[in-house]
Tab-separated table of C-alpha atoms in Angstrom:
chain	number	residue	atom	x	y	z
A	295	UNK	CA	4.190	-51.562	-8.068
A	296	UNK	CA	7.606	-52.714	-9.348
A	297	UNK	CA	7.012	-51.053	-12.696
A	298	UNK	CA	7.336	-47.694	-10.879
A	299	UNK	CA	10.622	-48.697	-9.307
A	300	UNK	CA	12.875	-46.644	-11.561
A	301	UNK	CA	10.598	-43.666	-12.180
A	302	UNK	CA	12.489	-40.506	-11.352
A	303	UNK	CA	10.370	-38.295	-9.073
A	304	UNK	CA	12.369	-35.203	-9.926
A	305	UNK	CA	11.650	-35.571	-13.671
A	306	UNK	CA	7.926	-36.043	-13.080
A	307	UNK	CA	7.917	-33.113	-10.653
A	308	UNK	CA	9.699	-30.843	-13.115
A	309	UNK	CA	7.269	-31.844	-15.886
A	310	UNK	CA	4.254	-31.014	-13.689
A	311	UNK	CA	5.804	-27.728	-12.569
A	312	UNK	CA	6.554	-26.790	-16.181
A	313	UNK	CA	3.055	-27.480	-17.506
A	314	UNK	CA	1.606	-25.564	-14.564
A	315	UNK	CA	3.866	-22.586	-15.264
A	316	UNK	CA	2.983	-22.646	-18.972
A	317	UNK	CA	-0.743	-22.861	-18.227
A	318	UNK	CA	-0.676	-19.370	-16.662
A	319	UNK	CA	-0.175	-17.790	-20.082
A	320	UNK	CA	-3.253	-19.450	-21.577
A	321	UNK	CA	-6.058	-19.307	-19.054
A	322	UNK	CA	-6.957	-17.815	-15.694
A	323	UNK	CA	-8.111	-21.164	-14.291
A	324	UNK	CA	-6.105	-23.827	-16.148
A	325	UNK	CA	-3.362	-23.731	-13.508
A	326	UNK	CA	-5.731	-25.463	-11.054
A	327	UNK	CA	-5.200	-28.716	-12.965
A	328	UNK	CA	-1.443	-28.471	-12.548
A	329	UNK	CA	-1.743	-27.714	-8.820
A	330	UNK	CA	-4.002	-30.762	-8.313
A	331	UNK	CA	-1.486	-32.958	-10.147
A	332	UNK	CA	1.345	-31.592	-8.012
A	333	UNK	CA	-0.647	-32.404	-4.859
A	334	UNK	CA	-1.217	-35.978	-6.098
A	335	UNK	CA	2.487	-36.293	-6.913
A	336	UNK	CA	3.335	-35.079	-3.394
A	337	UNK	CA	1.001	-37.641	-1.837
A	338	UNK	CA	2.124	-40.596	-3.994
A	339	UNK	CA	5.415	-40.998	-2.198
A	340	UNK	CA	6.718	-43.924	-0.173
A	341	UNK	CA	8.565	-41.376	1.957
A	342	UNK	CA	5.456	-39.323	2.671
A	343	UNK	CA	5.731	-39.638	6.460
A	344	UNK	CA	9.387	-38.618	6.412
A	345	UNK	CA	8.473	-35.707	4.176
A	346	UNK	CA	5.788	-34.547	6.598
A	347	UNK	CA	8.224	-34.854	9.496
A	348	UNK	CA	10.759	-32.776	7.571
A	349	UNK	CA	8.499	-29.707	7.545
A	350	UNK	CA	10.369	-26.793	9.087
A	351	UNK	CA	8.374	-23.808	10.303
A	352	UNK	CA	10.545	-21.032	8.934
A	353	UNK	CA	9.465	-17.387	8.639
A	354	UNK	CA	8.134	-17.777	5.079
A	355	UNK	CA	6.091	-20.898	5.836
A	356	UNK	CA	4.638	-19.417	9.035
A	357	UNK	CA	3.630	-16.128	7.384
A	358	UNK	CA	1.958	-17.761	4.380
A	359	UNK	CA	0.012	-20.293	6.432
A	360	UNK	CA	-0.930	-17.598	8.962
A	361	UNK	CA	-2.381	-15.493	6.147
A	362	UNK	CA	-4.654	-18.388	5.193
A	363	UNK	CA	-5.594	-19.198	8.795
A	364	UNK	CA	-6.549	-15.613	9.642
A	365	UNK	CA	-9.004	-15.733	6.744
A	366	UNK	CA	-10.555	-18.815	8.349
A	367	UNK	CA	-10.770	-17.093	11.729
A	368	UNK	CA	-12.316	-13.954	10.192
A	369	UNK	CA	-15.153	-16.065	8.774
A	370	UNK	CA	-16.695	-15.866	12.239
A	371	UNK	CA	-17.538	-12.155	11.934
A	372	UNK	CA	-18.247	-11.978	8.212
A	373	UNK	CA	-21.766	-11.110	7.023
A	374	UNK	CA	-21.102	-12.302	3.467
A	375	UNK	CA	-20.819	-16.138	3.482
A	376	UNK	CA	-20.881	-16.597	-0.294
A	377	UNK	CA	-18.109	-14.060	-0.901
A	378	UNK	CA	-16.186	-15.460	2.079
A	379	UNK	CA	-16.335	-18.970	0.604
A	380	UNK	CA	-14.883	-17.717	-2.681
A	381	UNK	CA	-12.115	-15.870	-0.816
A	382	UNK	CA	-11.117	-19.008	1.090
A	383	UNK	CA	-11.073	-20.977	-2.159
A	384	UNK	CA	-8.663	-18.614	-3.938
A	385	UNK	CA	-6.482	-18.312	-0.818
A	386	UNK	CA	-5.799	-22.067	-0.724
A	387	UNK	CA	-2.528	-21.352	-2.540
A	388	UNK	CA	-1.245	-19.808	0.709
A	389	UNK	CA	-1.828	-23.143	2.466
A	390	UNK	CA	-1.032	-25.765	-0.187
A	391	UNK	CA	1.964	-24.394	-2.094
A	392	UNK	CA	4.200	-23.683	0.954
A	393	UNK	CA	3.958	-27.338	2.025
A	394	UNK	CA	4.410	-28.640	-1.528
A	395	UNK	CA	7.546	-26.663	-2.344
A	396	UNK	CA	9.222	-26.501	1.076
A	397	UNK	CA	9.238	-30.289	1.478
A	398	UNK	CA	9.903	-31.380	-2.115
A	399	UNK	CA	11.611	-29.087	-4.583
A	400	UNK	CA	13.934	-30.291	-7.346
A	401	UNK	CA	14.535	-26.904	-8.926
A	402	UNK	CA	18.245	-26.308	-9.437
A	403	UNK	CA	20.285	-24.057	-11.731
A	404	UNK	CA	19.846	-26.154	-14.889
A	405	UNK	CA	16.194	-27.101	-14.369
A	406	UNK	CA	15.335	-23.497	-13.443
A	407	UNK	CA	16.706	-22.339	-16.771
A	408	UNK	CA	14.687	-24.998	-18.592
A	409	UNK	CA	11.531	-24.033	-16.704
A	410	UNK	CA	11.824	-20.321	-17.474
A	411	UNK	CA	12.783	-20.839	-21.122
A	412	UNK	CA	9.723	-23.041	-21.627
A	413	UNK	CA	7.610	-20.441	-19.840
A	414	UNK	CA	8.955	-17.723	-22.166
A	415	UNK	CA	8.134	-19.810	-25.250
A	416	UNK	CA	4.635	-20.389	-23.885
A	417	UNK	CA	4.248	-16.611	-23.484
A	418	UNK	CA	5.192	-16.050	-27.133
A	419	UNK	CA	2.934	-18.762	-28.535
A	420	UNK	CA	0.077	-17.601	-26.312
A	421	UNK	CA	0.412	-14.019	-27.550
A	422	UNK	CA	0.595	-15.170	-31.181
A	423	UNK	CA	-2.666	-17.049	-30.649
A	424	UNK	CA	-4.252	-13.998	-29.022
A	425	UNK	CA	-3.036	-11.728	-31.852
A	426	UNK	CA	-4.464	-14.051	-34.522
A	427	UNK	CA	-7.739	-14.171	-32.610
A	428	UNK	CA	-7.847	-10.358	-32.513
A	429	UNK	CA	-7.167	-10.170	-36.264
A	430	UNK	CA	-9.944	-12.681	-36.924
A	431	UNK	CA	-12.542	-10.945	-34.759
A	432	UNK	CA	-11.678	-7.263	-35.239
A	433	UNK	CA	-10.071	-6.918	-38.699
A	434	UNK	CA	-13.237	-5.406	-40.151
A	435	UNK	CA	-12.940	-2.470	-37.683
A	436	UNK	CA	-9.436	-1.514	-38.792
A	437	UNK	CA	-5.876	-2.023	-37.574
A	438	UNK	CA	-6.341	0.260	-34.549
A	439	UNK	CA	-9.087	-2.046	-33.303
A	440	UNK	CA	-6.911	-5.132	-33.796
A	441	UNK	CA	-4.130	-3.654	-31.655
A	442	UNK	CA	-6.436	-2.184	-29.022
A	443	UNK	CA	-5.084	-3.365	-25.651
A	444	UNK	CA	-8.346	-4.997	-24.620
A	445	UNK	CA	-8.962	-6.690	-27.972
A	446	UNK	CA	-5.453	-8.025	-28.429
A	447	UNK	CA	-5.583	-9.801	-25.044
A	448	UNK	CA	-9.250	-10.762	-25.254
A	449	UNK	CA	-8.635	-14.388	-26.264
A	450	UNK	CA	-6.603	-15.053	-23.111
A	451	UNK	CA	-7.392	-12.667	-20.232
A	452	UNK	CA	-7.382	-9.046	-19.080
A	453	UNK	CA	-4.212	-7.257	-20.313
A	454	UNK	CA	-3.342	-6.150	-16.785
A	455	UNK	CA	-2.988	-9.750	-15.580
A	456	UNK	CA	-1.498	-10.937	-18.868
A	457	UNK	CA	1.289	-8.331	-18.742
A	458	UNK	CA	2.787	-9.799	-15.572
A	459	UNK	CA	3.806	-12.978	-17.396
A	460	UNK	CA	5.828	-11.032	-19.961
A	461	UNK	CA	7.437	-8.984	-17.194
A	462	UNK	CA	8.648	-12.210	-15.556
A	463	UNK	CA	9.976	-13.293	-18.964
A	464	UNK	CA	11.940	-10.043	-19.242
A	465	UNK	CA	13.383	-10.501	-15.740
A	466	UNK	CA	14.639	-13.989	-16.584
A	467	UNK	CA	16.030	-13.068	-20.014
A	468	UNK	CA	17.760	-9.930	-18.710
A	469	UNK	CA	19.611	-11.675	-15.882
A	470	UNK	CA	20.553	-14.574	-18.168
A	471	UNK	CA	21.850	-12.056	-20.724
A	472	UNK	CA	23.954	-10.328	-18.068
A	473	UNK	CA	25.674	-13.489	-16.848
A	474	UNK	CA	25.881	-15.499	-20.104
A	475	UNK	CA	29.087	-15.351	-22.165
A	476	UNK	CA	27.825	-17.343	-25.159
A	477	UNK	CA	27.034	-14.877	-27.968
A	478	UNK	CA	24.331	-17.076	-29.506
A	479	UNK	CA	22.464	-17.351	-26.230
A	480	UNK	CA	22.895	-13.643	-25.543
A	481	UNK	CA	21.322	-12.885	-28.945
A	482	UNK	CA	18.332	-15.106	-28.120
A	483	UNK	CA	17.808	-13.342	-24.808
A	484	UNK	CA	18.037	-9.897	-26.433
A	485	UNK	CA	15.486	-10.947	-29.071
A	486	UNK	CA	13.087	-12.198	-26.373
A	487	UNK	CA	13.523	-9.002	-24.341
A	488	UNK	CA	12.685	-6.886	-27.406
A	489	UNK	CA	9.643	-9.018	-28.284
A	490	UNK	CA	8.323	-8.991	-24.718
A	491	UNK	CA	8.915	-5.242	-24.528
A	492	UNK	CA	6.856	-4.698	-27.697
A	493	UNK	CA	4.091	-6.911	-26.328
A	494	UNK	CA	4.032	-4.959	-23.049
A	495	UNK	CA	3.781	-1.749	-25.058
A	496	UNK	CA	0.724	-3.110	-26.862
A	497	UNK	CA	-0.892	-4.385	-23.660
A	498	UNK	CA	-0.171	-0.985	-22.036
A	499	UNK	CA	-0.667	-2.055	-18.423
A	500	UNK	CA	0.314	0.917	-16.255
A	501	UNK	CA	1.499	-1.318	-13.426
A	502	UNK	CA	3.723	-3.430	-15.683
A	503	UNK	CA	5.118	-0.395	-17.510
A	504	UNK	CA	6.003	1.424	-14.289
A	505	UNK	CA	7.785	-1.681	-13.030
A	506	UNK	CA	9.689	-2.197	-16.293
A	507	UNK	CA	10.711	1.470	-16.323
A	508	UNK	CA	12.182	1.135	-12.807
A	509	UNK	CA	13.867	-2.156	-13.738
A	510	UNK	CA	15.327	-0.631	-16.915
A	511	UNK	CA	16.843	2.232	-14.908
A	512	UNK	CA	18.499	-0.323	-12.601
A	513	UNK	CA	19.883	-2.296	-15.569
A	514	UNK	CA	21.217	0.866	-17.220
A	515	UNK	CA	23.029	1.821	-14.018
A	516	UNK	CA	24.434	-1.683	-13.575
A	517	UNK	CA	25.524	-1.870	-17.225
A	518	UNK	CA	27.351	1.452	-17.000
A	519	UNK	CA	29.890	0.124	-14.487
A	520	UNK	CA	32.496	-0.004	-17.269
A	521	UNK	CA	32.752	3.799	-16.925
A	522	UNK	CA	35.298	4.305	-14.156
A	523	UNK	CA	34.891	8.069	-13.836
A	524	UNK	CA	31.982	8.470	-11.423
A	525	UNK	CA	30.779	11.862	-12.711
A	526	UNK	CA	30.960	10.648	-16.301
A	527	UNK	CA	29.018	7.536	-15.330
A	528	UNK	CA	26.255	9.580	-13.696
A	529	UNK	CA	26.081	11.905	-16.728
A	530	UNK	CA	25.841	8.929	-19.087
A	531	UNK	CA	23.230	7.303	-16.891
A	532	UNK	CA	21.054	10.429	-16.664
A	533	UNK	CA	21.323	10.973	-20.429
A	534	UNK	CA	20.303	7.406	-21.246
A	535	UNK	CA	17.381	7.562	-18.775
A	536	UNK	CA	16.118	10.820	-20.298
A	537	UNK	CA	16.408	9.415	-23.823
A	538	UNK	CA	14.688	6.184	-22.781
A	539	UNK	CA	11.943	8.128	-21.003
A	540	UNK	CA	11.282	10.319	-24.061
A	541	UNK	CA	11.181	7.342	-26.448
A	542	UNK	CA	9.053	5.441	-23.954
A	543	UNK	CA	6.494	8.244	-23.659
A	544	UNK	CA	6.018	8.938	-27.397
A	545	UNK	CA	4.922	5.392	-28.253
A	546	UNK	CA	1.163	5.749	-28.972
A	547	UNK	CA	-0.211	3.101	-26.532
A	548	UNK	CA	1.957	4.403	-23.690
A	549	UNK	CA	1.428	8.062	-24.566
A	550	UNK	CA	-2.348	7.570	-24.485
A	551	UNK	CA	-2.147	5.899	-21.068
A	552	UNK	CA	0.053	8.693	-19.675
A	553	UNK	CA	-2.307	11.398	-20.964
A	554	UNK	CA	-5.335	9.498	-19.653
A	555	UNK	CA	-3.770	9.102	-16.202
A	556	UNK	CA	-2.687	12.747	-15.992
A	557	UNK	CA	-6.097	14.070	-17.022
A	558	UNK	CA	-8.020	11.760	-14.691
A	559	UNK	CA	-5.737	12.533	-11.730
A	560	UNK	CA	-6.955	16.143	-11.681
A	561	UNK	CA	-10.659	15.512	-12.289
A	562	UNK	CA	-13.117	15.990	-9.433
A	563	UNK	CA	-14.881	12.754	-8.551
A	564	UNK	CA	-18.583	13.268	-9.231
A	565	UNK	CA	-19.847	10.441	-11.422
A	566	UNK	CA	-16.802	8.215	-12.141
A	567	UNK	CA	-16.840	6.165	-15.334
A	568	UNK	CA	-15.677	2.557	-14.933
A	569	UNK	CA	-13.745	2.738	-18.231
A	570	UNK	CA	-11.552	5.499	-16.776
A	571	UNK	CA	-9.242	3.355	-14.666
A	572	UNK	CA	-7.570	6.180	-12.741
A	573	UNK	CA	-10.650	8.071	-11.623
A	574	UNK	CA	-12.598	4.875	-10.866
A	575	UNK	CA	-9.716	3.693	-8.672
A	576	UNK	CA	-9.579	7.058	-6.914
A	577	UNK	CA	-13.290	6.831	-6.194
A	578	UNK	CA	-12.939	3.298	-4.846
A	579	UNK	CA	-9.857	4.015	-2.713
A	580	UNK	CA	-11.497	7.057	-1.065
A	581	UNK	CA	-14.487	4.963	-0.002
A	582	UNK	CA	-12.318	2.028	1.090
A	583	UNK	CA	-10.328	4.309	3.357
A	584	UNK	CA	-13.581	5.501	4.919
A	585	UNK	CA	-14.494	1.871	5.685
A	586	UNK	CA	-11.057	1.244	7.219
A	587	UNK	CA	-11.247	4.310	9.474
A	588	UNK	CA	-14.601	3.100	10.815
A	589	UNK	CA	-13.191	-0.309	11.809
A	590	UNK	CA	-9.377	-0.402	11.520
A	591	UNK	CA	-8.400	-3.092	14.032
A	592	UNK	CA	-10.367	-6.282	13.213
A	593	UNK	CA	-12.009	-5.451	9.894
A	594	UNK	CA	-15.409	-6.631	8.714
A	595	UNK	CA	-14.652	-10.312	8.137
A	596	UNK	CA	-13.506	-12.485	5.244
A	597	UNK	CA	-15.086	-11.626	1.890
A	598	UNK	CA	-16.569	-8.320	3.044
A	599	UNK	CA	-14.482	-5.777	1.116
A	600	UNK	CA	-16.082	-5.801	-2.337
A	601	UNK	CA	-19.624	-6.107	-0.981
A	602	UNK	CA	-19.173	-3.195	1.420
A	603	UNK	CA	-17.591	-1.130	-1.338
A	604	UNK	CA	-20.590	-1.822	-3.582
A	605	UNK	CA	-22.887	-0.563	-0.828
A	606	UNK	CA	-20.814	2.623	-0.655
A	607	UNK	CA	-21.140	3.041	-4.427
A	608	UNK	CA	-24.911	2.778	-4.073
A	609	UNK	CA	-24.892	5.456	-1.370
A	610	UNK	CA	-22.910	7.722	-3.688
A	611	UNK	CA	-25.019	6.695	-6.702
A	612	UNK	CA	-21.952	5.809	-8.787
A	613	UNK	CA	-23.989	4.155	-11.549
A	614	UNK	CA	-21.124	3.074	-13.806
A	615	UNK	CA	-19.142	1.480	-10.978
A	616	UNK	CA	-22.250	-0.334	-9.704
A	617	UNK	CA	-23.131	-1.622	-13.173
A	618	UNK	CA	-19.623	-3.007	-13.733
A	619	UNK	CA	-19.282	-4.387	-10.198
A	620	UNK	CA	-16.113	-2.395	-9.538
A	621	UNK	CA	-13.848	-4.057	-6.980
A	622	UNK	CA	-11.291	-2.664	-4.552
A	623	UNK	CA	-8.239	-2.495	-6.869
A	624	UNK	CA	-5.800	-2.440	-3.957
A	625	UNK	CA	-4.888	-5.618	-2.092
A	626	UNK	CA	-3.613	-3.809	0.998
A	627	UNK	CA	-6.888	-1.897	1.423
A	628	UNK	CA	-8.910	-5.012	0.542
A	629	UNK	CA	-7.110	-7.106	3.168
A	630	UNK	CA	-7.383	-4.327	5.757
A	631	UNK	CA	-11.148	-4.121	5.257
A	632	UNK	CA	-11.511	-7.913	5.516
A	633	UNK	CA	-9.033	-8.781	8.261
A	634	UNK	CA	-8.026	-5.589	10.010
A	635	UNK	CA	-4.518	-4.552	11.003
A	636	UNK	CA	-3.309	-8.102	11.719
A	637	UNK	CA	-4.085	-9.147	8.146
A	638	UNK	CA	-2.020	-6.292	6.724
A	639	UNK	CA	0.946	-7.119	8.984
A	640	UNK	CA	0.887	-10.799	7.970
A	641	UNK	CA	0.561	-9.965	4.265
A	642	UNK	CA	3.577	-7.646	4.468
A	643	UNK	CA	5.391	-10.385	6.397
A	644	UNK	CA	4.851	-12.814	3.500
A	645	UNK	CA	6.536	-10.457	1.039
A	646	UNK	CA	9.325	-9.343	3.363
A	647	UNK	CA	10.093	-12.959	4.325
A	648	UNK	CA	10.491	-13.953	0.661
A	649	UNK	CA	12.523	-10.853	-0.104
A	650	UNK	CA	14.964	-11.566	2.746
A	651	UNK	CA	15.328	-15.174	1.633
A	652	UNK	CA	16.002	-14.125	-1.974
A	653	UNK	CA	18.558	-11.596	-0.800
A	654	UNK	CA	20.382	-14.285	1.194
A	655	UNK	CA	20.304	-16.653	-1.779
A	656	UNK	CA	21.433	-13.866	-4.149
A	657	UNK	CA	18.396	-14.768	-6.237
A	658	UNK	CA	17.993	-11.653	-8.402
A	659	UNK	CA	14.882	-12.833	-10.230
A	660	UNK	CA	13.229	-13.499	-6.879
A	661	UNK	CA	14.110	-10.067	-5.482
A	662	UNK	CA	12.655	-8.255	-8.492
A	663	UNK	CA	9.692	-10.617	-8.735
A	664	UNK	CA	8.846	-9.725	-5.128
A	665	UNK	CA	8.857	-6.092	-6.259
A	666	UNK	CA	6.477	-6.977	-9.092
A	667	UNK	CA	4.123	-8.620	-6.580
A	668	UNK	CA	4.283	-5.537	-4.348
A	669	UNK	CA	3.468	-3.038	-7.097
A	670	UNK	CA	0.603	-5.254	-8.315
A	671	UNK	CA	-1.061	-5.559	-4.926
A	672	UNK	CA	-0.576	-1.828	-4.440
A	673	UNK	CA	-2.606	-1.032	-7.586
A	674	UNK	CA	-4.968	-4.015	-7.761
A	675	UNK	CA	-6.568	-6.651	-5.517
A	676	UNK	CA	-4.426	-9.201	-7.316
A	677	UNK	CA	-4.598	-11.821	-4.557
A	678	UNK	CA	-8.364	-12.134	-5.043
A	679	UNK	CA	-7.938	-13.219	-8.681
A	680	UNK	CA	-6.717	-16.678	-9.696
A	681	UNK	CA	-4.718	-15.271	-12.638
A	682	UNK	CA	-2.735	-13.288	-10.068
A	683	UNK	CA	-2.644	-15.164	-6.786
A	684	UNK	CA	-1.663	-18.639	-8.049
A	685	UNK	CA	0.927	-17.196	-10.464
A	686	UNK	CA	2.567	-15.003	-7.820
A	687	UNK	CA	2.533	-17.549	-4.981
A	688	UNK	CA	3.706	-20.347	-7.305
A	689	UNK	CA	6.841	-18.530	-8.470
A	690	UNK	CA	7.581	-16.876	-5.119
A	691	UNK	CA	7.635	-20.198	-3.288
A	692	UNK	CA	9.255	-22.359	-5.934
A	693	UNK	CA	12.147	-19.874	-6.019
A	694	UNK	CA	12.255	-19.455	-2.235
A	695	UNK	CA	12.617	-23.197	-1.633
A	696	UNK	CA	14.682	-24.120	-4.685
A	697	UNK	CA	17.641	-26.468	-4.351
A	698	UNK	CA	20.935	-25.243	-5.718
A	699	UNK	CA	22.144	-28.809	-6.314
A	700	UNK	CA	20.680	-31.321	-8.734
A	701	UNK	CA	18.549	-33.837	-6.835
A	702	UNK	CA	16.564	-36.902	-7.857
A	703	UNK	CA	14.657	-39.700	-6.183
A	704	UNK	CA	12.693	-42.711	-7.451
A	705	UNK	CA	9.123	-43.419	-6.420
A	706	UNK	CA	9.634	-46.709	-4.576
């Protein structure tokens, strides 16, 4: 054991955290390997007992663990054991990651920068690989096919999930650009922001684009503080927002998504097509709300939501949605169907608890990342999908429990 005497736990921890973070951009399931390694690292500690004793049941820890435990309790009234088992499996992040990061976290200002820069580089390399794959597989169908949002992300994952990683990259680069005085570094951050913005335009995820639009408005307002005349500042701000909105809306991928959404928002739901994301979501949300009104307090049990929704589709004879196994596409409604009102309250508590902690820490990335989580679970059942749940919980908790000072500790 003496050969491990001088191994720095913080360096090993940071390495494992970094490879886990980078794995998100390559595969929906690869992050599981990193989480397992982090668990082993947590266990292989001569101060394990002291670490366990150091656990403090703060608001964030209690809410996250409660969200997992209520899923266990709701197993008792679920009629869908197979789906319930899968739900418990993906929700393990709510149990494991709070303990991992609240009791041992070596993330400080310097290492956080290293982690996010490596993550950004992984995003770029991952997209380059996906672009080359799209060129290889779809070049014979023309350039429009190569840059089709589904094709260009096909080698990695669904563009809706994929987009979130580039949004996080933009958050990091923007705040680093705002506070950095080194011109060379500022140029790098601007370049990354532009590249990630172009990639998001190609992926054309409505959720990501709405979030980035809101974030851009905030940055424009913050950047205009050099204008001391308040009326002039407002006029400048409104003008820039209008110009940005016009330029934003005429880009072909975004324009097509806006037109598609507008047209589908006014169509009567008769036989919804799965490929039409807006109308298929409307159809699903209407039926989900019916299920909630029938049993609002305790829900139908863990893993019930998608199965009950499918039964509703069969009653309505929504052939396309049945064929494609359409799921709930709203985490709040999904959780309400599964767990009832208590589940919704705890889920909101998880987000609010993190948001309050970030606000106290003046952690701007964390505050905006919490907003990204919120808008994703409002438009998708993102906490039922590994590409979403592990990514969101990982970064929420590692930022919540980060150390501001540089720490290190040897193994033995």
